[in-house]
Amino acid sequence: MRRLLPVTHQTPADDREWSLDELAEAYAYPATAPGQGRTPGAWLRANMVSSLDGAAQHDGRSQPLSGDADMRIFGTLRGLADAVVVGAETVRLEGYRPARAREAFAARRKAAGQTPAPAIAVVSASLHLDFSLPLFTEPLTPTLILTGAAAPADRVRAAERAGARVVIAGDGRGVDPAAAVSALAGLGLTRLLTEGGPRLLGQFVASGTLDELCLTLSPTMTAGDSQRIAGGPGALVPERFALASLLEEAGFLFARYDRI
């Protein structure tokens, strides 16, 4: 069964899978995003997956919770974004590679004035990253590294020698989440997507900079003590979001929530 359930109405169910064009329409960034986001000039959405019992990972990775429909939406969200913001630990654990250009989104990206593929923006205080990996040696759009002003100078030089662009987003060693979003917006990267991990998403939530959550509810259970989709220090008050759309396929639920 396959359904798209916008807040205002429900479409009839059928058996075919959603096309990439349909998904792109369903997940389009707000037309007036630069004026609507919590950070002026940007719109930050997150894409995360959770098991039925609240796990964001299994054996340290999110892939075991995913499925074909989830990967199509994963690709669609990347296909719409200017930049994908991800934590250094997730880069290491998930074996991140550069985003690739996809023909299905080429016309949309050209019309929106975007590069053929989104930039990957890695958040790292230490810059303890393997700069020989394809993420740094083979990107179609140069990889960015978001770090603090007090980041180790030798690692900054190593990143720049590898072809990465280092962006300062914080006065100390670490990255300030709001400053990171503002810095990316200053580079013209206004349609932002974060894929986590949980600690990074928690920082965006606690700082009040998250505009939208795209949450995949996987029909799996893991038990154990895996992390939730957001970790770290809590927000001062719970962040409230409103359901914008809901899609179901193969037992997976794909919810999109916008900030209130």
mmCIF file of C-alpha atoms in Angstrom:
data_model
loop_
_atom_site.group_PDB
_atom_site.id
_atom_site.type_symbol
_atom_site.label_atom_id
_atom_site.label_comp_id
_atom_site.label_asym_id
_atom_site.label_seq_id
_atom_site.Cartn_x
_atom_site.Cartn_y
_atom_site.Cartn_z
ATOM 1 C CA MET A 1 0.000 0.000 0.000
ATOM 2 C CA ARG A 2 1.222 3.499 -0.836
ATOM 3 C CA ARG A 3 -0.316 6.745 0.395
ATOM 4 C CA LEU A 4 0.533 10.405 0.469
ATOM 5 C CA LEU A 5 -1.337 12.079 3.273
ATOM 6 C CA PRO A 6 -0.969 15.862 3.178
ATOM 7 C CA VAL A 7 -2.473 17.589 6.154
ATOM 8 C CA THR A 8 -5.485 18.708 4.131
ATOM 9 C CA HIS A 9 -6.392 15.551 2.215
ATOM 10 C CA GLN A 10 -5.546 11.918 1.486
ATOM 11 C CA THR A 11 -4.928 10.569 -2.004
ATOM 12 C CA PRO A 12 -6.288 7.186 -3.095
ATOM 13 C CA ALA A 13 -4.004 4.218 -2.442
ATOM 14 C CA ASP A 14 -2.392 2.258 -5.253
ATOM 15 C CA ASP A 15 0.470 -0.173 -5.670
ATOM 16 C CA ARG A 16 3.036 1.769 -7.718
ATOM 17 C CA GLU A 17 5.967 3.460 -6.018
ATOM 18 C CA TRP A 18 6.286 7.218 -5.914
ATOM 19 C CA SER A 19 8.239 8.694 -8.824
ATOM 20 C CA LEU A 20 11.211 10.967 -8.156
ATOM 21 C CA ASP A 21 9.269 13.893 -9.649
ATOM 22 C CA GLU A 22 6.395 13.273 -7.229
ATOM 23 C CA LEU A 23 8.796 13.020 -4.313
ATOM 24 C CA ALA A 24 10.561 16.200 -5.379
ATOM 25 C CA GLU A 25 7.236 18.043 -5.350
ATOM 26 C CA ALA A 26 6.261 16.565 -1.983
ATOM 27 C CA TYR A 27 9.589 17.558 -0.398
ATOM 28 C CA ALA A 28 10.184 20.881 -2.154
ATOM 29 C CA TYR A 29 11.776 23.553 0.005
ATOM 30 C CA PRO A 30 9.451 26.446 0.874
ATOM 31 C CA ALA A 31 9.413 28.948 -1.988
ATOM 32 C CA THR A 32 10.083 31.749 0.486
ATOM 33 C CA ALA A 33 12.546 29.784 2.621
ATOM 34 C CA PRO A 34 15.152 32.585 2.933
ATOM 35 C CA GLY A 35 12.627 34.700 4.810
ATOM 36 C CA GLN A 36 11.021 31.913 6.810
ATOM 37 C CA GLY A 37 13.859 29.950 8.378
ATOM 38 C CA ARG A 38 14.896 30.376 11.970
ATOM 39 C CA THR A 39 18.282 31.498 10.667
ATOM 40 C CA PRO A 40 17.830 34.466 8.285
ATOM 41 C CA GLY A 41 18.512 33.470 4.699
ATOM 42 C CA ALA A 42 18.416 29.697 5.215
ATOM 43 C CA TRP A 43 16.107 26.727 5.709
ATOM 44 C CA LEU A 44 17.511 23.751 7.640
ATOM 45 C CA ARG A 45 15.804 20.384 7.379
ATOM 46 C CA ALA A 46 16.922 17.112 8.928
ATOM 47 C CA ASN A 47 16.468 13.615 7.525
ATOM 48 C CA MET A 48 16.615 10.796 10.056
ATOM 49 C CA VAL A 49 15.401 7.215 10.429
ATOM 50 C CA SER A 50 14.101 5.561 13.589
ATOM 51 C CA SER A 51 13.042 2.033 14.454
ATOM 52 C CA LEU A 52 9.647 1.437 16.051
ATOM 53 C CA ASP A 53 11.330 1.319 19.449
ATOM 54 C CA GLY A 54 13.208 4.585 18.977
ATOM 55 C CA ALA A 55 16.654 3.472 17.784
ATOM 56 C CA ALA A 56 18.453 5.686 15.266
ATOM 57 C CA GLN A 57 21.135 3.085 14.577
ATOM 58 C CA HIS A 58 21.879 -0.621 14.731
ATOM 59 C CA ASP A 59 25.475 -1.667 15.359
ATOM 60 C CA GLY A 60 26.422 1.988 15.024
ATOM 61 C CA ARG A 61 24.933 2.523 11.561
ATOM 62 C CA SER A 62 21.562 3.703 10.246
ATOM 63 C CA GLN A 63 21.592 1.545 7.089
ATOM 64 C CA PRO A 64 20.098 -1.595 8.745
ATOM 65 C CA LEU A 65 16.935 0.423 9.498
ATOM 66 C CA SER A 66 16.548 1.643 5.924
ATOM 67 C CA GLY A 67 14.867 0.204 2.817
ATOM 68 C CA ASP A 68 14.363 0.930 -0.882
ATOM 69 C CA ALA A 69 11.694 3.600 -0.375
ATOM 70 C CA ASP A 70 13.763 5.270 2.336
ATOM 71 C CA MET A 71 16.761 5.414 -0.005
ATOM 72 C CA ARG A 72 14.658 7.017 -2.757
ATOM 73 C CA ILE A 73 13.612 9.755 -0.351
ATOM 74 C CA PHE A 74 17.189 10.032 0.901
ATOM 75 C CA GLY A 75 18.293 10.649 -2.696
ATOM 76 C CA THR A 76 15.444 13.079 -3.325
ATOM 77 C CA LEU A 77 16.300 15.209 -0.306
ATOM 78 C CA ARG A 78 19.925 15.355 -1.408
ATOM 79 C CA GLY A 79 18.790 16.179 -4.933
ATOM 80 C CA LEU A 80 16.973 19.268 -3.631
ATOM 81 C CA ALA A 81 19.641 20.546 -1.215
ATOM 82 C CA ASP A 82 22.417 23.099 -1.700
ATOM 83 C CA ALA A 83 24.492 21.461 1.021
ATOM 84 C CA VAL A 84 24.339 18.368 3.228
ATOM 85 C CA VAL A 85 25.548 19.028 6.778
ATOM 86 C CA VAL A 86 26.926 16.002 8.604
ATOM 87 C CA GLY A 87 28.956 15.319 11.731
ATOM 88 C CA ALA A 88 32.520 14.026 11.506
ATOM 89 C CA GLU A 89 31.688 10.866 13.463
ATOM 90 C CA THR A 90 28.902 10.016 11.021
ATOM 91 C CA VAL A 91 31.333 10.550 8.125
ATOM 92 C CA ARG A 92 33.661 8.023 9.711
ATOM 93 C CA LEU A 93 31.014 5.455 10.704
ATOM 94 C CA GLU A 94 28.884 5.593 7.554
ATOM 95 C CA GLY A 95 31.754 5.816 5.067
ATOM 96 C CA TYR A 96 30.500 9.043 3.496
ATOM 97 C CA ARG A 97 31.249 9.687 -0.150
ATOM 98 C CA PRO A 98 30.707 12.838 -2.231
ATOM 99 C CA ALA A 99 27.171 13.563 -3.376
ATOM 100 C CA ARG A 100 26.711 12.701 -7.038
ATOM 101 C CA ALA A 101 24.892 14.508 -9.807
ATOM 102 C CA ARG A 102 21.657 12.777 -10.776
ATOM 103 C CA GLU A 103 19.955 13.307 -14.101
ATOM 104 C CA ALA A 104 16.519 13.149 -12.462
ATOM 105 C CA PHE A 105 17.245 16.396 -10.601
ATOM 106 C CA ALA A 106 19.481 18.150 -13.149
ATOM 107 C CA ALA A 107 16.788 20.426 -14.615
ATOM 108 C CA ARG A 108 15.437 21.375 -11.170
ATOM 109 C CA ARG A 109 18.897 22.202 -9.877
ATOM 110 C CA LYS A 110 19.789 24.251 -12.949
ATOM 111 C CA ALA A 111 16.535 26.212 -12.724
ATOM 112 C CA ALA A 112 17.213 26.906 -9.032
ATOM 113 C CA GLY A 113 20.772 28.094 -9.742
ATOM 114 C CA GLN A 114 22.298 25.152 -7.868
ATOM 115 C CA THR A 115 25.492 23.238 -8.559
ATOM 116 C CA PRO A 116 25.039 19.809 -10.222
ATOM 117 C CA ALA A 117 25.390 18.108 -6.820
ATOM 118 C CA PRO A 118 25.131 19.399 -3.254
ATOM 119 C CA ALA A 119 28.239 20.132 -1.245
ATOM 120 C CA ILE A 120 28.941 17.939 1.767
ATOM 121 C CA ALA A 121 29.652 20.138 4.813
ATOM 122 C CA VAL A 122 31.410 18.216 7.588
ATOM 123 C CA VAL A 123 31.165 19.563 11.137
ATOM 124 C CA SER A 124 34.400 18.880 13.005
ATOM 125 C CA ALA A 125 36.208 20.535 15.914
ATOM 126 C CA SER A 126 39.413 18.518 15.612
ATOM 127 C CA LEU A 127 39.477 18.009 11.812
ATOM 128 C CA HIS A 128 40.591 14.475 12.582
ATOM 129 C CA LEU A 129 39.520 13.222 9.167
ATOM 130 C CA ASP A 130 41.104 11.067 6.479
ATOM 131 C CA PHE A 131 41.714 13.546 3.682
ATOM 132 C CA SER A 132 42.687 10.770 1.265
ATOM 133 C CA LEU A 133 39.072 9.551 1.121
ATOM 134 C CA PRO A 134 36.915 10.185 -1.993
ATOM 135 C CA LEU A 135 34.843 12.677 0.009
ATOM 136 C CA PHE A 136 37.835 15.016 -0.208
ATOM 137 C CA THR A 137 39.640 13.820 -3.345
ATOM 138 C CA GLU A 138 36.727 13.226 -5.735
ATOM 139 C CA PRO A 139 33.847 15.629 -4.954
ATOM 140 C CA LEU A 140 31.910 17.129 -7.839
ATOM 141 C CA THR A 141 31.282 20.118 -5.564
ATOM 142 C CA PRO A 142 34.169 20.869 -3.148
ATOM 143 C CA THR A 143 33.663 19.481 0.340
ATOM 144 C CA LEU A 144 33.319 22.028 3.143
ATOM 145 C CA ILE A 145 34.550 21.640 6.707
ATOM 146 C CA LEU A 146 32.790 23.648 9.397
ATOM 147 C CA THR A 147 34.978 24.212 12.432
ATOM 148 C CA GLY A 148 35.804 26.715 15.165
ATOM 149 C CA ALA A 149 38.288 29.571 15.111
ATOM 150 C CA ALA A 150 40.560 27.668 17.523
ATOM 151 C CA ALA A 151 40.755 24.530 15.375
ATOM 152 C CA PRO A 152 44.249 22.976 15.107
ATOM 153 C CA ALA A 153 46.139 25.025 12.521
ATOM 154 C CA ASP A 154 48.002 22.017 11.115
ATOM 155 C CA ARG A 155 44.735 20.174 10.464
ATOM 156 C CA VAL A 156 43.234 23.244 8.800
ATOM 157 C CA ARG A 157 46.253 23.394 6.474
ATOM 158 C CA ALA A 158 45.962 19.664 5.757
ATOM 159 C CA ALA A 159 42.280 20.066 4.881
ATOM 160 C CA GLU A 160 42.983 22.956 2.544
ATOM 161 C CA ARG A 161 45.848 21.088 0.852
ATOM 162 C CA ALA A 162 43.386 18.249 0.213
ATOM 163 C CA GLY A 163 41.064 20.660 -1.600
ATOM 164 C CA ALA A 164 38.464 21.139 1.134
ATOM 165 C CA ARG A 165 37.161 24.588 1.993
ATOM 166 C CA VAL A 166 37.409 25.347 5.714
ATOM 167 C CA VAL A 167 34.600 27.545 7.038
ATOM 168 C CA ILE A 168 34.880 29.084 10.515
ATOM 169 C CA ALA A 169 31.605 28.815 12.430
ATOM 170 C CA GLY A 170 32.396 29.448 16.076
ATOM 171 C CA ASP A 171 34.741 31.467 18.270
ATOM 172 C CA GLY A 172 36.273 28.523 20.120
ATOM 173 C CA ARG A 173 37.431 25.075 19.108
ATOM 174 C CA GLY A 174 33.959 23.720 18.374
ATOM 175 C CA VAL A 175 31.199 24.728 16.003
ATOM 176 C CA ASP A 176 28.266 26.914 16.996
ATOM 177 C CA PRO A 177 25.180 25.434 15.261
ATOM 178 C CA ALA A 178 23.539 28.778 14.502
ATOM 179 C CA ALA A 179 26.838 30.195 13.234
ATOM 180 C CA ALA A 180 27.250 27.155 10.977
ATOM 181 C CA VAL A 181 23.868 27.733 9.334
ATOM 182 C CA SER A 182 24.586 31.456 8.956
ATOM 183 C CA ALA A 183 28.018 30.776 7.464
ATOM 184 C CA LEU A 184 26.577 28.421 4.868
ATOM 185 C CA ALA A 185 23.861 30.916 4.003
ATOM 186 C CA GLY A 186 26.608 33.505 3.538
ATOM 187 C CA LEU A 187 28.100 31.247 0.864
ATOM 188 C CA GLY A 188 24.762 31.153 -0.945
ATOM 189 C CA LEU A 189 23.873 27.710 0.420
ATOM 190 C CA THR A 190 20.373 28.354 1.732
ATOM 191 C CA ARG A 191 18.610 24.999 1.196
ATOM 192 C CA LEU A 192 20.281 22.947 3.895
ATOM 193 C CA LEU A 193 19.897 19.284 4.805
ATOM 194 C CA THR A 194 21.431 17.597 7.825
ATOM 195 C CA GLU A 195 21.697 13.809 7.963
ATOM 196 C CA GLY A 196 23.014 13.773 11.521
ATOM 197 C CA GLY A 197 24.268 11.995 13.367
ATOM 198 C CA PRO A 198 22.213 12.176 16.536
ATOM 199 C CA ARG A 199 24.656 14.401 18.392
ATOM 200 C CA LEU A 200 24.722 16.982 15.601
ATOM 201 C CA LEU A 201 20.940 16.949 15.241
ATOM 202 C CA GLY A 202 20.642 17.396 18.998
ATOM 203 C CA GLN A 203 22.830 20.498 18.771
ATOM 204 C CA PHE A 204 20.655 21.984 16.042
ATOM 205 C CA VAL A 205 17.507 21.267 18.067
ATOM 206 C CA ALA A 206 18.922 22.672 21.313
ATOM 207 C CA SER A 207 20.086 25.841 19.535
ATOM 208 C CA GLY A 208 16.660 26.396 17.961
ATOM 209 C CA THR A 209 17.968 26.380 14.387
ATOM 210 C CA LEU A 210 16.058 23.397 12.967
ATOM 211 C CA ASP A 211 13.194 24.337 10.624
ATOM 212 C CA GLU A 212 11.969 20.925 9.461
ATOM 213 C CA LEU A 213 12.276 17.230 10.283
ATOM 214 C CA CYS A 214 11.864 14.479 7.703
ATOM 215 C CA LEU A 215 11.479 11.337 9.791
ATOM 216 C CA THR A 216 11.390 7.782 8.467
ATOM 217 C CA LEU A 217 9.685 5.366 10.869
ATOM 218 C CA SER A 218 11.129 1.969 10.013
ATOM 219 C CA PRO A 219 8.994 -1.158 10.635
ATOM 220 C CA THR A 220 11.803 -2.688 12.687
ATOM 221 C CA MET A 221 12.659 -3.140 16.339
ATOM 222 C CA THR A 222 16.189 -3.369 17.706
ATOM 223 C CA ALA A 223 15.955 -3.355 21.538
ATOM 224 C CA GLY A 224 19.335 -2.603 23.113
ATOM 225 C CA ASP A 225 20.536 0.876 24.016
ATOM 226 C CA SER A 226 21.009 2.541 20.632
ATOM 227 C CA GLN A 227 20.889 6.315 20.394
ATOM 228 C CA ARG A 228 17.723 8.224 19.564
ATOM 229 C CA ILE A 229 17.681 10.441 16.458
ATOM 230 C CA ALA A 230 18.813 13.437 18.568
ATOM 231 C CA GLY A 231 21.211 13.369 21.498
ATOM 232 C CA GLY A 232 23.258 15.667 23.682
ATOM 233 C CA PRO A 233 21.965 18.453 25.927
ATOM 234 C CA GLY A 234 18.235 19.011 25.819
ATOM 235 C CA ALA A 235 16.361 22.075 24.610
ATOM 236 C CA LEU A 236 15.237 24.508 27.300
ATOM 237 C CA VAL A 237 11.636 23.830 26.301
ATOM 238 C CA PRO A 238 10.337 21.128 23.918
ATOM 239 C CA GLU A 239 10.435 22.207 20.280
ATOM 240 C CA ARG A 240 6.988 22.024 18.649
ATOM 241 C CA PHE A 241 6.469 20.925 15.037
ATOM 242 C CA ALA A 242 3.363 20.454 12.875
ATOM 243 C CA LEU A 243 2.778 17.521 10.512
ATOM 244 C CA ALA A 244 3.076 18.728 6.911
ATOM 245 C CA SER A 245 2.826 15.422 5.013
ATOM 246 C CA LEU A 246 2.890 11.680 5.525
ATOM 247 C CA LEU A 247 3.784 8.992 3.024
ATOM 248 C CA GLU A 248 3.532 5.238 3.534
ATOM 249 C CA GLU A 249 5.217 2.511 1.506
ATOM 250 C CA ALA A 250 6.072 -1.098 2.339
ATOM 251 C CA GLY A 251 5.297 -0.510 6.005
ATOM 252 C CA PHE A 252 7.608 2.510 6.281
ATOM 253 C CA LEU A 253 6.130 5.851 7.318
ATOM 254 C CA PHE A 254 7.741 9.014 5.949
ATOM 255 C CA ALA A 255 6.663 12.056 7.944
ATOM 256 C CA ARG A 256 7.582 15.679 7.281
ATOM 257 C CA TYR A 257 7.206 18.100 10.169
ATOM 258 C CA ASP A 258 7.611 21.885 9.951
ATOM 259 C CA ARG A 259 8.389 24.120 12.906
ATOM 260 C CA ILE A 260 5.493 25.983 14.451
#
